[in-house]
XYZ file of C-alpha atoms in Angstrom:
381
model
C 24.511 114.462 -31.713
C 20.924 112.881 -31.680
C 18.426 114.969 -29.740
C 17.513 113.285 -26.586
C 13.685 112.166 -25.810
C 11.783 113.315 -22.828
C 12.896 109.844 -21.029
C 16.175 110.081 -22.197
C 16.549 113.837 -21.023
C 15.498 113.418 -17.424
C 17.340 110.007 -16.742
C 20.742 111.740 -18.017
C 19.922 115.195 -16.016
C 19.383 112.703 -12.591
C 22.843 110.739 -13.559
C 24.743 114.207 -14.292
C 23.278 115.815 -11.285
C 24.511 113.046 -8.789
C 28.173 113.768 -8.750
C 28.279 117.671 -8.151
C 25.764 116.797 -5.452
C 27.918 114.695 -3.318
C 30.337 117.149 -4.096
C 28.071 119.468 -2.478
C 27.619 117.378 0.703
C 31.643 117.630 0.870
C 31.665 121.548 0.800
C 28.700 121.351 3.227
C 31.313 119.337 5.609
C 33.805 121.512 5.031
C 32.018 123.216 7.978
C 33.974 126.506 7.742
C 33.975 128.748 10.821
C 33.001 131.913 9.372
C 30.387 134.473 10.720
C 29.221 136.451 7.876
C 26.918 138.970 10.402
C 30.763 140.297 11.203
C 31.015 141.150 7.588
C 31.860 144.924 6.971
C 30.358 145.304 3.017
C 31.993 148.473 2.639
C 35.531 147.329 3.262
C 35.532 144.040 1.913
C 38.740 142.128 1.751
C 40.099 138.584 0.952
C 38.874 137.501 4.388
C 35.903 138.775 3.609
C 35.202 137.131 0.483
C 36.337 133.909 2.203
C 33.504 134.423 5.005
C 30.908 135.221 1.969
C 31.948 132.170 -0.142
C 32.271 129.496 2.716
C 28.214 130.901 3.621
C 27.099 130.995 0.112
C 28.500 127.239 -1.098
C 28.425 125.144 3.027
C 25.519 126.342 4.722
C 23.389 127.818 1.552
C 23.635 126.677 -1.614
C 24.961 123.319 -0.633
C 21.257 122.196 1.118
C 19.765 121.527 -2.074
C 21.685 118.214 -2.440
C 20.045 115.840 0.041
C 16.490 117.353 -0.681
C 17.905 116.062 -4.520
C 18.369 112.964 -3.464
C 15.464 112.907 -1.891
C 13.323 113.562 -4.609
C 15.433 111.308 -7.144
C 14.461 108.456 -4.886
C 10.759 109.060 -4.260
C 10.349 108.969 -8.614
C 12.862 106.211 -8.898
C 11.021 104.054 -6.139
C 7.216 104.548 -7.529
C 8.524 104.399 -11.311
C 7.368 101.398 -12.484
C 5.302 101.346 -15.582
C 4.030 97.877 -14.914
C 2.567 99.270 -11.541
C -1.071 99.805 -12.231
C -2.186 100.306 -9.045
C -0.487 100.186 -5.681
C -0.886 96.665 -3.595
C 0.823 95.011 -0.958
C 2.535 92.434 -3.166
C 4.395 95.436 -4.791
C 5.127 96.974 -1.737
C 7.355 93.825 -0.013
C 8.978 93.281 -3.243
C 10.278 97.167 -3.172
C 11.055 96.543 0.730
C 12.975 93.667 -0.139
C 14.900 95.514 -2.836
C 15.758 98.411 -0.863
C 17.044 96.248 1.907
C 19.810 95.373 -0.644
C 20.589 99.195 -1.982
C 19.977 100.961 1.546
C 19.975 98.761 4.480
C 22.814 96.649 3.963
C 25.124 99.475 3.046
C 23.924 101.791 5.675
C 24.983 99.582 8.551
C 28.498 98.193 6.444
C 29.165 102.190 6.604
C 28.713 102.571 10.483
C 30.069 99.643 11.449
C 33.196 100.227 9.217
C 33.428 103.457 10.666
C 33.693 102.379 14.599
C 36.339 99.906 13.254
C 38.318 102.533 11.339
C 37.597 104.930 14.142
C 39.026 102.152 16.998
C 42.206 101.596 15.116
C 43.663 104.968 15.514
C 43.133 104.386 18.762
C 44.362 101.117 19.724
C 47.688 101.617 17.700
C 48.449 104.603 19.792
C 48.395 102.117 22.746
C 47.444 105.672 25.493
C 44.303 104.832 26.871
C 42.281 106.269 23.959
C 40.966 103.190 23.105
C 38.638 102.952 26.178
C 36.495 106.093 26.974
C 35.842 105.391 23.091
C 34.435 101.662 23.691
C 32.740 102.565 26.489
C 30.773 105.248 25.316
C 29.917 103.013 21.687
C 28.594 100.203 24.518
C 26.876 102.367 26.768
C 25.035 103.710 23.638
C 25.170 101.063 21.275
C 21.311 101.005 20.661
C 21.398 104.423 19.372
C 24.443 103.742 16.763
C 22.161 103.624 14.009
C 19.766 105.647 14.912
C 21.002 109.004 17.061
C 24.321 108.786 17.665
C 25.320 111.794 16.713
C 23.378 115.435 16.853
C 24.022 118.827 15.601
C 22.312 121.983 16.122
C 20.216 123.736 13.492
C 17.978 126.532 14.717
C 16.385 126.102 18.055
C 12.828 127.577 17.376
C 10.268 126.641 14.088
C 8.220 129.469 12.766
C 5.564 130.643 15.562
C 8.344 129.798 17.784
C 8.271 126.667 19.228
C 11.727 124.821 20.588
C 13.004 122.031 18.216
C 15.006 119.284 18.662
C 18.659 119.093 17.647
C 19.262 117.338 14.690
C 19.766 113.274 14.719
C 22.049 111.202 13.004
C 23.556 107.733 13.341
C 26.940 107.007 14.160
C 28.149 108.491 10.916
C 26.351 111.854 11.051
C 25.275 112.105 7.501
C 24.245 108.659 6.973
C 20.707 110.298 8.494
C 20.259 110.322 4.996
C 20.075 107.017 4.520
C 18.046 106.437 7.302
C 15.270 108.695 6.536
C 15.532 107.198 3.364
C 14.636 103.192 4.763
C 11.979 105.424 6.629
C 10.299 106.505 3.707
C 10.577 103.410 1.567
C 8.598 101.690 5.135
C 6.003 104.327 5.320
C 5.340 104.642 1.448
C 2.249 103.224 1.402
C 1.344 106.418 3.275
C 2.745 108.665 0.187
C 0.992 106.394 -1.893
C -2.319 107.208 -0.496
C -1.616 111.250 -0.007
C -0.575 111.748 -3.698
C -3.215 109.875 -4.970
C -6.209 111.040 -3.064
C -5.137 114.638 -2.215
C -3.179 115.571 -5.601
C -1.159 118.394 -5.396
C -3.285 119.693 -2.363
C -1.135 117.050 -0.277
C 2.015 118.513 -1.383
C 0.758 121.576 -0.601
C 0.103 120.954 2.829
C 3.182 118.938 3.541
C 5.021 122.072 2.119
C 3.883 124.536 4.189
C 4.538 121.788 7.439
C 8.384 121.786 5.966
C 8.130 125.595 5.473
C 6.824 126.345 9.065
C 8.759 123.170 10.980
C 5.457 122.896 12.656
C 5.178 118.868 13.457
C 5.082 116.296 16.200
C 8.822 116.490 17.866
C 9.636 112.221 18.782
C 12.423 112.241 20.975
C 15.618 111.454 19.602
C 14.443 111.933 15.957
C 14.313 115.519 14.501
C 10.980 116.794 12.705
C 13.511 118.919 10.011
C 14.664 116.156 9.071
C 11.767 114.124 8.607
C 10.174 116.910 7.075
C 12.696 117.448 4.491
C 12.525 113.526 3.365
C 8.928 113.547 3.627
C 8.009 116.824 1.558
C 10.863 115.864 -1.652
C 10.371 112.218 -1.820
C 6.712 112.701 -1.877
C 7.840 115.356 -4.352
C 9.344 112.769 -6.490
C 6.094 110.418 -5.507
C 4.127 112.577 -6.956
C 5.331 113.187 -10.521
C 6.362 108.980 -10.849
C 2.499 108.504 -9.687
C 1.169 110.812 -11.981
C 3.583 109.091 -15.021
C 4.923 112.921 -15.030
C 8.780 113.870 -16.263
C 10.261 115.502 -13.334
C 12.015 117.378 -16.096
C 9.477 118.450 -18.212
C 6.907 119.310 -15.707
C 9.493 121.751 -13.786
C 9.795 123.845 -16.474
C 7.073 125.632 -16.591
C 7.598 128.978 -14.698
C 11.316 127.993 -15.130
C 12.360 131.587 -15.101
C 10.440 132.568 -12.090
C 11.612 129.993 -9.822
C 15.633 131.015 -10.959
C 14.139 134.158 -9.970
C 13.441 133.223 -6.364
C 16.292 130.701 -5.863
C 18.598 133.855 -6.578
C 17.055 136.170 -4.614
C 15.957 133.844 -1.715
C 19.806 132.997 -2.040
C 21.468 136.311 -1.443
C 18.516 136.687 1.193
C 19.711 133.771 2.649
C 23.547 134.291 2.779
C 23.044 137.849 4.104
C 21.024 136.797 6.869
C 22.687 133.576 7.778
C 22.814 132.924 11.561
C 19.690 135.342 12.122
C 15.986 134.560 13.078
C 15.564 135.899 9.507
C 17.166 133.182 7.622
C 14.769 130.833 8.582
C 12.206 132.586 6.724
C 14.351 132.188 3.068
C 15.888 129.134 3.532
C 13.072 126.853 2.720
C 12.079 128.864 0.001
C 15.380 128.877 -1.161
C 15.910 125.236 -1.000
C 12.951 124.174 -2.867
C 13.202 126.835 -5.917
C 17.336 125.914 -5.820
C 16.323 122.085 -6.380
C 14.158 122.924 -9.582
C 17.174 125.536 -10.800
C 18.936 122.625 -10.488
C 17.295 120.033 -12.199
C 16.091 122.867 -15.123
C 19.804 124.131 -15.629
C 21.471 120.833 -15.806
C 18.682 119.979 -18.242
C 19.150 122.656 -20.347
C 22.801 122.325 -20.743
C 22.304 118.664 -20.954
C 19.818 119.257 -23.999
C 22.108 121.478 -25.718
C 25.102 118.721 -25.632
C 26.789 121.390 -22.997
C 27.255 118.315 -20.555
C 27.984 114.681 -20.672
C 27.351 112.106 -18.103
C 30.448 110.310 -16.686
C 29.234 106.772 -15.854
C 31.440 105.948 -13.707
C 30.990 109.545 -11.883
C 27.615 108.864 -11.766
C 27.870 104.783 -10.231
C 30.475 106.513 -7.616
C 28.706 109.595 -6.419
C 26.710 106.773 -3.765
C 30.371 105.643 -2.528
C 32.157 109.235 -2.280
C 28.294 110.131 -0.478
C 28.707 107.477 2.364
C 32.604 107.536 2.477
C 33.563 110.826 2.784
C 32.923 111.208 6.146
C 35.148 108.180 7.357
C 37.978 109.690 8.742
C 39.102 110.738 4.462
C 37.319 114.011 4.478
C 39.333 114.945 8.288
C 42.887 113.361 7.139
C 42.564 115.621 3.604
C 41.587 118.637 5.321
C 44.324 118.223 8.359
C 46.574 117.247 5.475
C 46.428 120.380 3.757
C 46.570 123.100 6.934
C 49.244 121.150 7.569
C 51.566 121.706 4.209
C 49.807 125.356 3.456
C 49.381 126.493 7.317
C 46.535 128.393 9.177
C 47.482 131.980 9.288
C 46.497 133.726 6.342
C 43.458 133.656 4.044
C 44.603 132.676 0.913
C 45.610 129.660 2.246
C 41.982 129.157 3.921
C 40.808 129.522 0.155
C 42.813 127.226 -1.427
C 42.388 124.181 1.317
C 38.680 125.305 0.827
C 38.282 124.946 -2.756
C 41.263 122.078 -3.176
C 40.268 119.208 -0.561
C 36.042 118.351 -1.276
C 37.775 117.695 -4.787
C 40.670 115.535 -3.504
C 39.115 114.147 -1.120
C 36.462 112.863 -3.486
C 39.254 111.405 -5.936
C 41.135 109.380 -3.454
C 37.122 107.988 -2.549
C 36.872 107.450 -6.550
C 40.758 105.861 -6.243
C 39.107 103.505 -3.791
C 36.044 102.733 -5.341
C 38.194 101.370 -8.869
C 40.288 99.280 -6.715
C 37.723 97.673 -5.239
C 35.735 97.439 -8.655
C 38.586 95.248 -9.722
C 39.683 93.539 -7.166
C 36.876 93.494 -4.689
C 33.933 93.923 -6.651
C 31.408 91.636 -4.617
C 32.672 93.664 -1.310
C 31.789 96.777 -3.081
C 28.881 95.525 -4.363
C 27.457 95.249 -0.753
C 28.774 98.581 0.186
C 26.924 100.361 -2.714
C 23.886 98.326 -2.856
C 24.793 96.359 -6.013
C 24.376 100.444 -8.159
């Protein structure tokens, strides 16, 4: 096998990386209802190690995928070798591209999701049908934009009340809309990572550290926080003409140093004031594990990218949520039941997986018999 170049070696470790990442997202949705502060260490049991793996893979390990994606995009959006210096001409013509890979699936998704979410409901013929309509009309301004909302933390870091979290009709499309956000205000990243260097990034990173920022009602500063910091990540090694692969290396060791520690830290204190404090740490150090692991591995021939894993990790990303993810899991407690542990496991560990192949079942059909419909819904990838 032919060594790979520098080029060659980071475009392969983004492609591998993709898949397991929406993966992640799945596990993250999983959502298990464990507590791990009830955790008794010194007489662990099956339950036990159910509590500790649902924390360790949903709600810690499992936030380093969108902050991935994040960063993926800002270098993919600023890599242009023809782009000398930045201009307005440049900047509408990567508007009017991105309208085409983020904007025009991002609302297909929603608005396929009220309609799949209606059916249900109208079939049943009980009523359902119209608390649902009525609440999508009273708020229909907000469908792509907050929806949704979740909880995550109520205080940043000297203590100041946040916002919930915001998210469009389909919850973790917030993704994509923080995404169109950034690709508006780039411009803005531009400027930063050219004029302040790393300096910028240092600042912005201790704003996404401490939460501290400007709360705008109805949009979340976590979330804008986390797209701003790791596209402008990204930004900043495209900019620079920097390989996100080779430049993470250095100090590779130390940061798998403090992504492991930060993530036991993490897991133990999940659901505490402390984890708050690790988490952040945690997520950024866990992002460059990531991308210098898969690189390694990559390098050595230890992993292969799966092209059409790769094109479909977008798809299983924005589809998962749409009523597949809930029928696989309800499937499943279903035929193995609710009242023991092992079972809890299994559904755990079996349905992300399934769930993602009937997405990937979905995707091929439409590749061959719908392939201009699916084009839309994946942004011509």
């Amino acid at each position: 096998m032919a060594k790979l170049n520098e080029l060659e070696l980071q475009s392969k470790t983004i492609d591998w990386l993709r898949f397991p990442l929406a993966i992640f997202v799945i596990f993250i949705h999983m959502n298990p209802k464990v507590d791990i502060q009830s955790i008794d260490y010194l007489n662990l049991n099956l339950n036990s190690w159910y509590v500790i793996i649902g924390t360790l893979i949903s709600k810690v390990i499992g936030l380093i995928a969108v902050p991935c994606f994040f960063m993926f995009s800002g270098y993919l959006f600023f890599n242009n070798n023809k782009m000398k210096k930045w201009n307005m001409t440049i900047y509408f013509a990567k508007v009017k591209t991105r309208l085409q890979t983020l904007v025009v699936p991002y609302i297909l998704f929603n608005l396929s999701a009220i309609i799949l979410s209606a059916l249900p409901k109208i079939l049943k013929a009980d009523g359902s049908i119209y608390p649902f309509l009525s609440k999508l009309f009273e708020n229909w301004y907000r469908i792509f934009w907050n929806y949704t909302s979740w909880s995550a933390g109520n205080s940043n870091m000297i203590g100041l009340p946040l916002q919930p979290n915001f998210g469009p009709f389909v919850l973790h499309l917030w993704f994509l809309r923080d995404l169109i956000i950034m690709v508006f205000i780039s411009p803005i990243v531009y400027y930063m990572v050219k004029h302040t260097k790393i300096w910028g990034l240092i600042i912005l990173g201790l704003f996404y550290y401490t939460k501290i920022w400007v709360e705008i009602p109805g949009y979340s500063a976590r979330l804008f926080l986390t797209a701003f910091f790791f596209f402008s990540i990204g930004a900043f090694f495209s900019i620079n003409r920097k390989n996100i692969v080779v430049s993470l290396r250095k100090y590779q060791i130390i940061w798998l140093i403090i992504s492991l520690i930060t993530m036991i830290l993490n897991t133990y204190f999940y659901g505490t004031i402390h984890s708050k404090f690790f988490s952040p740490v945690f997520i950024l150090s866990g992002v460059i594990s990531a991308v210098n692991i898969t690189s390694y591995f990559m390098e050595h021939g230890k992993l292969q990218v799966r092209e059409t894993l790769s094109k479909a990790s977008f798809f299983i990303y924005c589809a998962h949520g749409i009523l597949i993810l809930g029928f696989t899991y309800r499937a499943f407690m279903k035929i193995l039941g609710t009242n023991n542990t092992l079972s809890l496991l299994i559904t755990y560990f079996t349905v992300p997986f399934v769930c993602a192949g009937i997405i990937l079942c979905i995707y091929r059909l439409m590749k061959r018999f719908t392939p201009r419909l699916l084009s839309l819904f994946t942004g011509n990838r």
